[in-house]
CSV table of C-alpha atoms in Angstrom, one decimal:
chain,number,residue,atom,x,y,z
A,1,MET,CA,-12.2,3.4,-31.9
A,2,LEU,CA,-13.1,6.7,-30.7
A,3,MET,CA,-12.0,6.1,-27.2
A,4,LYS,CA,-8.7,4.6,-28.2
A,5,ALA,CA,-8.1,7.8,-30.3
A,6,THR,CA,-8.9,10.1,-27.4
A,7,PHE,CA,-9.3,9.7,-23.6
A,8,PHE,CA,-8.5,6.0,-23.4
A,9,GLY,CA,-5.5,6.3,-25.8
A,10,HIS,CA,-4.1,9.1,-23.8
A,11,PHE,CA,-4.4,7.7,-20.2
A,12,VAL,CA,-4.2,3.9,-20.9
A,13,ALA,CA,-1.3,2.3,-22.8
A,14,GLY,CA,-3.4,-0.6,-24.3
A,15,GLU,CA,-5.6,-3.5,-23.8
A,16,ASP,CA,-3.0,-6.2,-23.3
A,17,GLN,CA,0.7,-6.6,-22.8
A,18,HIS,CA,1.2,-6.9,-26.6
A,19,GLU,CA,-0.4,-3.4,-27.2
A,20,ILE,CA,1.6,-1.7,-24.5
A,21,ALA,CA,5.1,-2.9,-25.4
A,22,PRO,CA,5.8,-0.3,-28.2
A,23,LYS,CA,4.8,2.5,-25.8
A,24,ILE,CA,6.9,1.2,-23.1
A,25,ARG,CA,9.9,1.0,-25.4
A,26,ARG,CA,9.3,4.5,-26.6
A,27,MET,CA,9.2,5.8,-23.1
A,28,ARG,CA,12.5,4.1,-22.3
A,29,LYS,CA,14.2,6.2,-25.0
A,30,PHE,CA,13.5,9.2,-22.8
A,31,GLY,CA,14.8,7.5,-19.6
A,32,VAL,CA,11.4,6.8,-18.3
A,33,ASN,CA,10.6,3.2,-17.1
A,34,ALA,CA,7.2,1.6,-16.4
A,35,ILE,CA,5.0,0.3,-13.6
A,36,LEU,CA,2.5,-2.0,-15.2
A,37,ASP,CA,-1.1,-2.0,-13.7
A,38,TYR,CA,-3.9,-4.2,-14.7
A,39,SER,CA,-6.2,-1.3,-13.5
A,40,ALA,CA,-9.0,-2.5,-11.3
A,41,GLU,CA,-10.0,-2.7,-7.7
A,42,ASP,CA,-12.7,-3.6,-5.3
A,43,ASP,CA,-14.6,-2.4,-2.2
A,44,VAL,CA,-16.5,-4.3,0.4
A,45,PRO,CA,-19.7,-4.8,-1.6
A,46,GLU,CA,-23.1,-3.3,-0.7
A,47,GLY,CA,-24.8,-5.4,1.8
A,48,GLU,CA,-21.9,-7.7,2.7
A,49,GLU,CA,-19.9,-5.6,5.3
A,50,GLN,CA,-19.6,-7.9,8.4
A,51,GLN,CA,-20.6,-6.9,11.9
A,52,THR,CA,-17.2,-7.9,13.2
A,53,GLY,CA,-17.0,-5.2,16.0
A,54,SER,CA,-19.0,-7.0,18.6
A,55,GLN,CA,-16.2,-8.0,20.8
A,56,THR,CA,-13.7,-5.9,22.8
A,57,VAL,CA,-10.7,-6.6,24.8
A,58,ALA,CA,-10.5,-6.0,28.4
A,59,THR,CA,-8.2,-3.5,30.2
A,60,PRO,CA,-5.8,-4.6,33.0
A,61,ASP,CA,-7.8,-2.9,35.7
A,62,GLN,CA,-11.1,-4.4,34.7
A,63,LYS,CA,-12.7,-7.4,36.4
A,64,GLY,CA,-14.6,-10.3,34.7
A,65,SER,CA,-13.9,-12.1,31.5
A,66,ASP,CA,-15.9,-9.8,29.2
A,67,VAL,CA,-16.1,-6.2,28.5
A,68,VAL,CA,-19.1,-4.3,27.1
A,69,GLY,CA,-18.8,-1.2,25.0
A,70,GLU,CA,-16.8,-0.3,22.0
A,71,GLU,CA,-13.4,1.4,21.4
A,72,LYS,CA,-13.9,4.5,19.3
A,73,GLY,CA,-11.0,3.7,17.1
A,74,LEU,CA,-12.5,0.4,16.1
A,75,LYS,CA,-15.8,1.7,14.7
A,76,LYS,CA,-14.5,1.7,11.1
A,77,TYR,CA,-14.7,-2.2,11.3
A,78,ASN,CA,-18.4,-2.3,12.1
A,79,GLY,CA,-20.5,-3.1,9.0
A,80,SER,CA,-23.1,-0.5,8.0
A,81,ASN,CA,-25.6,-0.3,5.2
A,82,THR,CA,-25.1,3.5,5.4
A,83,CYS,CA,-21.7,3.6,4.0
A,84,ALA,CA,-22.7,1.1,1.2
A,85,THR,CA,-25.6,3.5,0.4
A,86,GLU,CA,-23.1,6.4,0.3
A,87,ARG,CA,-20.8,4.4,-2.2
A,88,LYS,CA,-23.9,3.8,-4.4
A,89,LYS,CA,-24.4,7.6,-4.8
A,90,ARG,CA,-21.1,8.1,-6.6
A,91,ALA,CA,-18.8,6.6,-9.2
A,92,ILE,CA,-16.6,4.1,-7.4
A,93,SER,CA,-14.6,1.6,-9.3
A,94,ARG,CA,-16.4,-1.8,-9.0
A,95,VAL,CA,-14.1,-4.1,-10.9
A,96,TYR,CA,-12.2,-7.0,-9.2
A,97,THR,CA,-15.6,-7.9,-7.6
A,98,TYR,CA,-15.2,-11.0,-5.4
A,99,TYR,CA,-17.3,-13.8,-6.8
A,100,ASN,CA,-15.4,-16.8,-5.5
A,101,GLU,CA,-11.9,-18.1,-5.0
A,102,ALA,CA,-11.7,-19.0,-8.7
A,103,SER,CA,-12.0,-15.3,-9.5
A,104,CYS,CA,-9.1,-14.5,-7.2
A,105,ASP,CA,-7.1,-17.3,-9.0
A,106,LYS,CA,-8.0,-15.7,-12.3
A,107,ASN,CA,-6.8,-12.2,-11.1
A,108,THR,CA,-3.5,-13.8,-9.7
A,109,GLN,CA,-2.9,-15.1,-13.3
A,110,ILE,CA,-3.5,-11.6,-14.7
A,111,PHE,CA,-0.8,-10.3,-12.3
A,112,LEU,CA,1.6,-13.0,-13.3
A,113,ASN,CA,1.0,-12.1,-16.9
A,114,SER,CA,1.8,-8.6,-15.9
A,115,ILE,CA,5.1,-9.7,-14.3
A,116,LYS,CA,6.0,-11.5,-17.6
A,117,ALA,CA,5.1,-8.4,-19.7
A,118,VAL,CA,7.4,-6.1,-17.4
A,119,GLU,CA,10.1,-8.6,-17.9
A,120,GLY,CA,9.8,-8.7,-21.6
A,121,ALA,CA,9.1,-5.0,-22.1
A,122,THR,CA,11.5,-3.4,-19.6
A,123,ASP,CA,14.4,-6.0,-19.4
A,124,GLY,CA,13.9,-6.2,-15.5
A,125,THR,CA,14.0,-2.3,-15.0
A,126,GLY,CA,10.3,-1.9,-14.4
A,127,PHE,CA,7.7,-2.7,-11.7
A,128,ALA,CA,4.4,-4.6,-11.7
A,129,ALA,CA,1.5,-3.3,-9.5
A,130,ILE,CA,-0.9,-5.5,-7.7
A,131,LYS,CA,-4.0,-4.9,-5.5
A,132,ALA,CA,-4.7,-7.1,-2.5
A,133,THR,CA,-8.5,-7.0,-3.1
A,134,ALA,CA,-8.0,-8.8,-6.4
A,135,ILE,CA,-6.6,-11.8,-4.7
A,136,CYS,CA,-8.3,-11.8,-1.2
A,137,LYS,CA,-11.9,-11.4,-0.2
A,138,PRO,CA,-12.4,-7.8,1.0
A,139,GLN,CA,-14.5,-8.9,3.8
A,140,LEU,CA,-11.7,-11.0,5.1
A,141,LEU,CA,-9.2,-8.2,4.8
A,142,LEU,CA,-11.6,-6.1,6.8
A,143,ARG,CA,-11.9,-8.8,9.5
A,144,ILE,CA,-8.0,-9.3,9.7
A,145,SER,CA,-7.5,-5.5,10.0
A,146,GLU,CA,-9.9,-5.4,13.0
A,147,ALA,CA,-8.1,-8.2,14.6
A,148,ILE,CA,-4.7,-6.4,14.1
A,149,GLU,CA,-6.0,-3.2,15.6
A,150,ARG,CA,-7.5,-5.0,18.6
A,151,ILE,CA,-4.0,-6.4,19.2
A,152,HIS,CA,-2.7,-2.8,19.1
A,153,VAL,CA,-5.3,-2.0,21.7
A,154,PHE,CA,-4.4,-4.9,23.8
A,155,ILE,CA,-0.7,-4.0,23.7
A,156,GLU,CA,-1.4,-0.3,24.6
A,157,ARG,CA,-3.5,-1.4,27.6
A,158,LEU,CA,-0.9,-3.9,28.7
A,159,THR,CA,2.0,-1.6,28.6
A,160,GLY,CA,0.4,1.8,29.1
A,161,VAL,CA,2.2,3.2,26.1
A,162,ASN,CA,0.6,4.7,23.0
A,163,ASP,CA,3.4,4.8,20.6
A,164,ALA,CA,5.5,2.8,18.2
A,165,VAL,CA,6.0,-0.9,18.9
A,166,ASN,CA,9.8,-0.4,19.8
A,167,ASN,CA,8.8,2.1,22.4
A,168,GLN,CA,6.2,-0.2,24.0
A,169,GLN,CA,8.8,-2.7,24.9
A,170,ILE,CA,6.4,-5.6,24.5
A,171,ASN,CA,8.5,-8.9,25.1
A,172,ILE,CA,8.0,-12.3,26.4
A,173,ASP,CA,9.0,-11.2,30.0
A,174,THR,CA,6.2,-8.6,29.9
A,175,LEU,CA,3.6,-11.1,29.2
A,176,LYS,CA,4.9,-13.7,31.7
A,177,LYS,CA,4.9,-11.1,34.4
A,178,ARG,CA,1.4,-9.9,33.7
A,179,PHE,CA,-0.1,-13.2,33.2
A,180,SER,CA,2.0,-15.2,35.7
A,181,LYS,CA,-0.6,-17.6,36.8
A,182,ALA,CA,-1.5,-18.7,33.3
A,183,ALA,CA,2.2,-18.8,32.3
A,184,LYS,CA,2.8,-21.3,35.1
A,185,ALA,CA,-0.3,-23.4,34.9
A,186,ASP,CA,-1.6,-23.4,31.4
A,187,PRO,CA,0.3,-25.4,28.8
A,188,ALA,CA,-1.7,-23.7,26.0
A,189,PHE,CA,-0.5,-20.3,27.3
A,190,GLN,CA,3.1,-21.5,27.1
A,191,ALA,CA,2.7,-22.9,23.7
A,192,TRP,CA,1.2,-19.5,22.6
A,193,LEU,CA,4.3,-17.8,24.1
A,194,ASP,CA,6.7,-20.1,22.3
A,195,ASP,CA,5.0,-19.7,18.9
A,196,MET,CA,5.7,-15.9,18.8
A,197,ASP,CA,8.2,-14.3,16.4
A,198,SER,CA,10.9,-12.1,18.0
A,199,ASP,CA,13.7,-10.0,16.6
A,200,SER,CA,17.1,-9.0,17.6
A,201,ALA,CA,15.7,-6.3,19.9
A,202,GLY,CA,13.7,-8.9,21.8
A,203,ILE,CA,10.4,-7.3,20.5
A,204,ILE,CA,7.8,-9.8,19.7
A,205,ASN,CA,4.8,-10.0,17.4
A,206,LEU,CA,1.7,-11.4,19.2
A,207,VAL,CA,0.6,-12.8,15.8
A,208,PRO,CA,2.9,-15.7,14.7
A,209,TRP,CA,3.2,-14.4,11.1
A,210,LYS,CA,6.0,-16.8,10.2
A,211,SER,CA,3.9,-19.8,11.1
A,212,LEU,CA,0.9,-18.2,9.2
A,213,LEU,CA,2.9,-17.5,6.0
A,214,ASN,CA,4.4,-21.1,6.2
A,215,ALA,CA,0.8,-22.6,6.6
A,216,LYS,CA,1.8,-24.1,9.8
A,217,LYS,CA,-0.9,-22.4,11.7
A,218,CYS,CA,-4.4,-21.3,10.8
A,219,VAL,CA,-5.6,-17.7,11.1
A,220,ARG,CA,-8.2,-18.6,13.8
A,221,THR,CA,-5.6,-19.8,16.2
A,222,ALA,CA,-3.1,-17.2,15.4
A,223,PHE,CA,-5.3,-14.3,16.2
A,224,ARG,CA,-5.7,-15.0,20.0
A,225,ILE,CA,-4.8,-12.9,23.0
A,226,PRO,CA,-5.1,-13.6,26.8
A,227,ASN,CA,-8.1,-12.3,28.7
A,228,PHE,CA,-7.7,-9.9,31.5
A,229,PRO,CA,-7.4,-11.0,34.3
A,230,THR,CA,-7.7,-14.8,33.9
A,231,GLY,CA,-5.1,-15.2,31.2
A,232,ASP,CA,-7.3,-17.6,29.2
A,233,LEU,CA,-6.6,-17.3,25.5
A,234,GLU,CA,-9.6,-16.0,23.5
A,235,LYS,CA,-10.3,-15.3,19.9
A,236,ILE,CA,-10.0,-11.7,18.9
A,237,VAL,CA,-12.7,-11.7,16.2
A,238,PRO,CA,-14.8,-14.7,14.9
A,239,ILE,CA,-13.4,-16.5,11.8
A,240,SER,CA,-15.3,-19.1,10.0
A,241,ASP,CA,-13.9,-22.4,8.6
A,242,ASP,CA,-14.4,-20.9,5.1
A,243,GLU,CA,-12.5,-17.8,6.0
A,244,ILE,CA,-9.6,-19.8,7.3
A,245,GLN,CA,-9.2,-21.5,3.9
A,246,GLU,CA,-9.7,-18.2,2.1
A,247,PHE,CA,-6.9,-16.5,4.0
A,248,LYS,CA,-4.6,-19.5,3.4
A,249,ASN,CA,-5.5,-19.2,-0.3
A,250,ALA,CA,-4.8,-15.6,-0.3
A,251,LEU,CA,-1.3,-16.0,1.3
A,252,ASP,CA,-0.6,-18.7,-1.3
A,253,ARG,CA,-1.4,-16.3,-4.1
A,254,PHE,CA,0.8,-13.6,-2.6
A,255,HIS,CA,3.7,-16.2,-2.4
A,256,THR,CA,3.0,-17.2,-6.1
A,257,ILE,CA,3.2,-13.7,-7.4
A,258,PHE,CA,6.4,-12.7,-5.3
A,259,LYS,CA,8.2,-16.0,-6.3
A,260,ALA,CA,7.4,-15.3,-10.0
A,261,ALA,CA,8.6,-11.7,-9.7
A,262,ALA,CA,11.8,-12.8,-8.0
A,263,ALA,CA,12.5,-15.3,-10.7
A,264,SER,CA,11.9,-12.6,-13.4
A,265,ASN,CA,13.8,-10.0,-11.5
A,266,VAL,CA,10.7,-7.7,-11.5
A,267,ARG,CA,9.8,-5.6,-8.5
A,268,VAL,CA,6.3,-5.5,-7.2
A,269,MET,CA,4.3,-2.7,-5.7
A,270,VAL,CA,1.3,-3.5,-3.5
A,271,ASP,CA,-1.1,-0.7,-3.9
A,272,ALA,CA,-2.7,1.0,-1.0
A,273,GLU,CA,-6.4,0.8,-0.5
A,274,GLN,CA,-9.1,1.9,1.9
A,275,THR,CA,-8.0,2.5,5.6
A,276,TYR,CA,-10.3,-0.3,6.9
A,277,LEU,CA,-8.6,-2.8,4.6
A,278,GLN,CA,-5.1,-1.3,4.6
A,279,VAL,CA,-4.0,-2.4,8.1
A,280,ALA,CA,-4.1,-6.1,7.0
A,281,ILE,CA,-2.6,-5.3,3.4
A,282,SER,CA,0.3,-3.4,4.9
A,283,ARG,CA,1.1,-6.1,7.5
A,284,VAL,CA,0.9,-8.9,4.9
A,285,THR,CA,3.1,-6.9,2.7
A,286,ILE,CA,5.7,-6.1,5.3
A,287,GLU,CA,5.8,-9.8,6.3
A,288,MET,CA,6.4,-10.7,2.6
A,289,MET,CA,9.3,-8.2,2.6
A,290,LYS,CA,10.9,-10.3,5.3
A,291,ILE,CA,10.9,-13.3,3.0
A,292,TYR,CA,11.5,-11.8,-0.4
A,293,ASN,CA,13.6,-8.6,0.3
A,294,VAL,CA,16.6,-10.5,1.9
A,295,GLU,CA,19.1,-9.6,-0.9
A,296,LYS,CA,17.4,-6.6,-2.6
A,297,PRO,CA,14.0,-4.9,-2.4
A,298,MET,CA,11.6,-6.8,-4.5
A,299,VAL,CA,8.4,-6.0,-2.6
A,300,TYR,CA,7.3,-2.4,-2.1
A,301,ASN,CA,4.6,-1.1,0.3
A,302,THR,CA,2.5,2.0,-0.4
A,303,TYR,CA,1.9,4.8,2.0
A,304,GLN,CA,-1.0,7.3,1.6
A,305,CYS,CA,0.2,10.7,3.0
A,306,TYR,CA,-3.2,12.2,3.3
A,307,LEU,CA,-3.7,9.9,6.3
A,308,LYS,CA,-3.1,11.5,9.7
A,309,ARG,CA,-1.2,8.2,10.7
A,310,ALA,CA,1.0,8.0,7.6
A,311,PHE,CA,4.3,9.1,9.3
A,312,HIS,CA,3.6,6.8,12.3
A,313,ASP,CA,3.0,3.8,10.0
A,314,LEU,CA,6.1,4.5,7.9
A,315,VAL,CA,8.5,5.0,10.8
A,316,THR,CA,7.1,1.7,12.5
A,317,ASP,CA,7.8,-0.2,9.3
A,318,LEU,CA,11.2,1.4,8.8
A,319,ASN,CA,12.2,0.4,12.3
A,320,GLN,CA,11.1,-3.1,11.9
A,321,ALA,CA,13.1,-3.4,8.6
A,322,GLU,CA,16.1,-2.0,10.5
A,323,ARG,CA,15.7,-4.4,13.4
A,324,GLN,CA,15.1,-7.5,11.3
A,325,LYS,CA,17.6,-6.6,8.6
A,326,PHE,CA,15.5,-6.8,5.4
A,327,TYR,CA,15.4,-4.3,2.4
A,328,PHE,CA,12.6,-1.8,2.7
A,329,GLY,CA,10.8,-0.5,-0.4
A,330,ALA,CA,8.1,2.3,-0.1
A,331,LYS,CA,6.1,4.2,-2.4
A,332,LEU,CA,4.7,7.5,-1.2
A,333,VAL,CA,1.4,8.8,-2.7
A,334,ARG,CA,-1.0,11.4,-1.5
A,335,GLY,CA,-3.9,9.1,-1.6
A,336,ALA,CA,-7.0,8.4,-3.9
A,337,TYR,CA,-9.9,7.6,-1.5
A,338,MET,CA,-10.6,10.9,0.2
A,339,GLU,CA,-14.3,11.5,-0.4
A,340,GLN,CA,-15.1,7.9,0.3
A,341,GLU,CA,-13.1,7.7,3.6
A,342,ARG,CA,-14.6,11.0,4.9
A,343,GLN,CA,-18.2,10.0,3.9
A,344,ARG,CA,-17.7,6.6,5.5
A,345,ALA,CA,-16.2,8.2,8.7
A,346,ASN,CA,-19.1,10.6,9.0
A,347,SER,CA,-21.8,8.0,8.5
A,348,MET,CA,-20.2,5.5,11.0
A,349,GLY,CA,-19.2,8.1,13.7
A,350,TYR,CA,-15.5,7.6,13.8
A,351,ASP,CA,-12.7,10.2,13.4
A,352,ASP,CA,-12.0,11.4,9.9
A,353,PRO,CA,-8.6,9.6,9.1
A,354,ILE,CA,-7.7,12.2,6.5
A,355,ASN,CA,-5.7,15.4,7.0
A,356,SER,CA,-7.8,18.4,7.2
A,357,THR,CA,-6.2,20.4,4.4
A,358,TYR,CA,-4.2,20.0,1.1
A,359,ALA,CA,-1.4,21.8,2.8
A,360,SER,CA,-1.4,19.5,5.8
A,361,THR,CA,-1.1,16.6,3.4
A,362,THR,CA,1.7,18.3,1.6
A,363,GLU,CA,3.5,18.7,4.9
A,364,MET,CA,2.9,15.0,5.8
A,365,TYR,CA,4.3,13.9,2.4
A,366,GLU,CA,7.4,16.0,2.8
A,367,LYS,CA,7.8,14.8,6.4
A,368,CYS,CA,7.6,11.1,5.3
A,369,MET,CA,9.8,11.6,2.3
A,370,ASP,CA,12.4,13.6,4.5
A,371,GLU,CA,12.5,10.6,7.0
A,372,CYS,CA,13.2,8.1,4.2
A,373,LEU,CA,15.9,10.5,2.7
A,374,TRP,CA,17.5,10.9,6.0
A,375,ARG,CA,17.7,7.2,6.7
A,376,ILE,CA,19.1,6.6,3.2
A,377,LYS,CA,21.9,9.1,3.9
A,378,SER,CA,22.5,7.6,7.3
A,379,SER,CA,22.7,4.1,5.9
A,380,LYS,CA,25.6,5.1,3.8
A,381,GLU,CA,27.8,5.2,7.0
A,382,SER,CA,26.6,1.7,8.1
A,383,VAL,CA,27.9,-1.7,7.3
A,384,SER,CA,24.9,-2.3,4.9
A,385,PRO,CA,24.1,0.8,2.9
A,386,GLY,CA,21.3,1.0,0.3
A,387,ARG,CA,18.7,-1.1,2.2
A,388,ILE,CA,16.1,1.5,1.8
A,389,LYS,CA,14.4,2.4,-1.6
A,390,VAL,CA,11.7,5.0,-1.9
A,391,MET,CA,9.5,6.2,-4.8
A,392,ALA,CA,8.1,9.7,-4.7
A,393,ALA,CA,4.9,9.2,-6.6
A,394,THR,CA,3.5,12.7,-7.0
A,395,HIS,CA,2.2,15.0,-9.7
A,396,ASN,CA,3.1,18.2,-7.5
A,397,GLU,CA,6.0,20.1,-9.1
A,398,ASP,CA,6.9,21.7,-5.8
A,399,THR,CA,7.1,18.3,-4.0
A,400,VAL,CA,9.4,17.1,-6.7
A,401,ARG,CA,11.6,20.1,-6.3
A,402,PHE,CA,11.5,19.4,-2.5
A,403,VAL,CA,12.8,15.9,-3.2
A,404,LEU,CA,15.5,17.1,-5.6
A,405,ARG,CA,16.6,19.7,-3.1
A,406,ARG,CA,16.8,17.2,-0.2
A,407,MET,CA,18.7,14.7,-2.4
A,408,LYS,CA,21.3,17.3,-3.0
A,409,GLU,CA,21.5,18.3,0.7
A,410,TYR,CA,21.8,14.7,1.8
A,411,ASP,CA,24.4,13.9,-1.0
A,412,ILE,CA,22.2,11.2,-2.5
A,413,ALA,CA,23.3,10.9,-6.1
A,414,ARG,CA,20.8,10.3,-8.9
A,415,ASP,CA,22.7,7.3,-10.2
A,416,GLU,CA,22.4,5.5,-6.7
A,417,HIS,CA,18.7,4.6,-7.6
A,418,SER,CA,17.8,4.9,-4.0
A,419,VAL,CA,15.2,7.4,-4.8
A,420,CYS,CA,12.8,7.4,-7.9
A,421,PHE,CA,9.9,9.3,-9.1
A,422,GLY,CA,6.6,8.3,-10.5
A,423,GLN,CA,3.6,9.8,-12.3
A,424,LEU,CA,0.6,8.4,-14.0
A,425,TYR,CA,0.7,7.5,-17.7
A,426,GLY,CA,-0.5,10.5,-19.7
A,427,MET,CA,-0.2,13.0,-16.9
A,428,CYS,CA,2.5,15.4,-16.0
A,429,ASP,CA,4.9,14.5,-18.9
A,430,GLN,CA,6.6,17.9,-18.2
A,431,ILE,CA,7.8,16.3,-14.9
A,432,SER,CA,8.5,12.8,-16.0
A,433,PHE,CA,10.4,13.2,-19.2
A,434,PRO,CA,12.8,16.0,-18.2
A,435,LEU,CA,13.7,13.9,-15.1
A,436,GLY,CA,14.4,10.9,-17.2
A,437,GLN,CA,16.5,12.8,-19.6
A,438,SER,CA,18.5,14.2,-16.6
A,439,ARG,CA,19.3,10.6,-15.6
A,440,TYR,CA,17.1,10.5,-12.6
A,441,SER,CA,15.2,7.3,-11.9
A,442,VAL,CA,11.5,7.9,-13.0
A,443,TYR,CA,8.7,5.7,-13.7
A,444,LYS,CA,5.2,6.1,-15.4
A,445,TYR,CA,2.4,4.2,-13.8
A,446,VAL,CA,0.8,2.5,-16.9
A,447,PRO,CA,-2.7,1.3,-16.6
A,448,TYR,CA,-3.7,-1.3,-19.1
A,449,GLY,CA,-6.7,-3.6,-19.7
A,450,PRO,CA,-10.0,-3.9,-21.7
A,451,ILE,CA,-11.7,-0.5,-22.2
A,452,LEU,CA,-14.9,-1.3,-20.2
A,453,LYS,CA,-12.8,-2.6,-17.2
A,454,VAL,CA,-10.4,0.3,-17.1
A,455,LEU,CA,-12.8,3.1,-17.6
A,456,PRO,CA,-14.2,2.9,-14.1
A,457,TYR,CA,-10.6,3.2,-12.7
A,458,LEU,CA,-10.1,6.4,-14.8
A,459,SER,CA,-13.4,7.9,-13.8
A,460,ARG,CA,-12.6,7.5,-10.1
A,461,ARG,CA,-9.2,9.0,-10.7
A,462,ALA,CA,-10.8,12.1,-12.3
A,463,LEU,CA,-13.4,12.2,-9.5
A,464,GLU,CA,-11.0,12.1,-6.7
A,465,ASN,CA,-8.5,14.6,-8.4
A,466,ARG,CA,-10.9,17.0,-10.2
A,467,GLY,CA,-10.4,19.8,-7.6
A,468,VAL,CA,-6.6,19.5,-7.0
A,469,LEU,CA,-5.6,18.8,-10.5
A,470,GLY,CA,-7.8,21.4,-12.3
A,471,GLY,CA,-5.1,24.1,-12.5
A,472,LYS,CA,-2.3,21.7,-13.3
A,473,THR,CA,-4.2,20.2,-16.3
A,474,ASP,CA,-4.8,23.7,-17.6
A,475,LYS,CA,-1.0,24.2,-17.4
A,476,GLU,CA,-0.5,20.9,-19.3
A,477,ARG,CA,-2.9,21.8,-22.0
A,478,LYS,CA,-1.1,25.0,-22.6
A,479,LEU,CA,2.2,23.3,-22.8
A,480,LEU,CA,0.8,20.8,-25.3
A,481,ARG,CA,-0.7,23.5,-27.4
A,482,ASP,CA,2.7,25.5,-27.4
A,483,GLU,CA,4.7,22.3,-28.3
A,484,LEU,CA,2.1,21.4,-31.1
A,485,TRP,CA,2.5,24.9,-32.5
A,486,ARG,CA,6.3,24.7,-32.4
A,487,ARG,CA,6.3,21.4,-34.3
A,488,ILE,CA,3.9,22.8,-36.9
A,489,MET,CA,6.0,25.9,-37.4
A,490,LYS,CA,9.2,23.9,-37.6
A,491,ARG,CA,7.6,21.0,-39.5
A,492,LYS,CA,9.0,18.5,-37.0
A,493,TRP,CA,6.2,16.0,-36.3
A,494,SER,CA,8.0,13.7,-33.9
A,495,TYR,CA,10.8,14.0,-31.3
A,496,ASN,CA,13.6,11.7,-30.4
A,497,PRO,CA,15.8,12.3,-27.5
A,498,ASP,CA,19.5,12.9,-27.7
């Protein structure tokens, strides 16, 4: 009772979809919609990180079938008890712990209930948020992320270009020319080429995601690349029989969630997580966009702008959406795993993925947002406008002002709903509610769930943001005190918008 009357009640809307409905309806009176989040997440548990970085891909100029050594950029995928020990020292959320596949099925049902709650409470105007670690084993996401990164290394070495995929010009002819002997003599190599996805620009994906998502191919055979110089197809990372089934189960859960969301006209945001899991999460999310974002944006990916590679990843995905003609939905955030990421990078000896300063993160955020806004403006002159939607999820007033200014400069009207804003429930109301009453599209990220399961999420949020938001919370407290005093003096205890 004490928690509900204070800390929990301020930052969490309730314990279930029935408790949160009145608060969502109240917000909508002020023009503020909701993103519902059953707030919990997971990390790779202590002692269970897998030693997946034992294999490397060969370069074109190297002889022999195997290469010893390790690429510096792949160190993050090597299991280490050190980073688990570092996690143990601090308060990191531990909910959505992977026990078995049944626990993932249970979490899927929670997300389906959240979608129904959004449909009932917001009349289809809200979002539901999901976390991949709730429906897929984190160790498997780690393994898939490494496999994808190793493919990137392979393509870079094959083309000699370290750039976005559309500039690497990787296509069927490139592979046939480089591995001409295998292409002529090995039926398995030719079958591998035939199974690749390609788009209108002729750019291919070495992983046949279409076959994977349709369950026509298993993850073990999908993640293969030719060896230098023989051309023999080799697995990128070892994947067990259990993991083949687990990945298929995870894809089925994604499909179940997105199909239910489409039927209920509820958009779904896939939250960002740690960098060593995020490569797989983002790739699956983008591939799901190709299926479910054909007529409108139903699936949104999240980009953490405190990462040095945030702009590169965003532009790569924007280019893919443009080439393959699906709607693109993005949520831009600063990021929530800074201390954990830096400690892990330091303990495992790879480059810190986080921008060095708060100012550089702000610069990255504005750069990413400006790219999205410029493309929204440019798309108005195309035959298919409105194919890009972006949410500026930020508590920084200067960043909000930057977005509003750019919207005006790019002639993006507030009622186009191409751009929306997002803040956490219980925080920065002085941003959210004036925007809502000014007819901008604005959302509150509304956590809900049982008290004992939601408190770890809130404690991590407080831990990660204590230095940055200290001054802002002082301002909020002053605004609240002033408003309380105003209402006391005017004897007006509640407020209803015009």
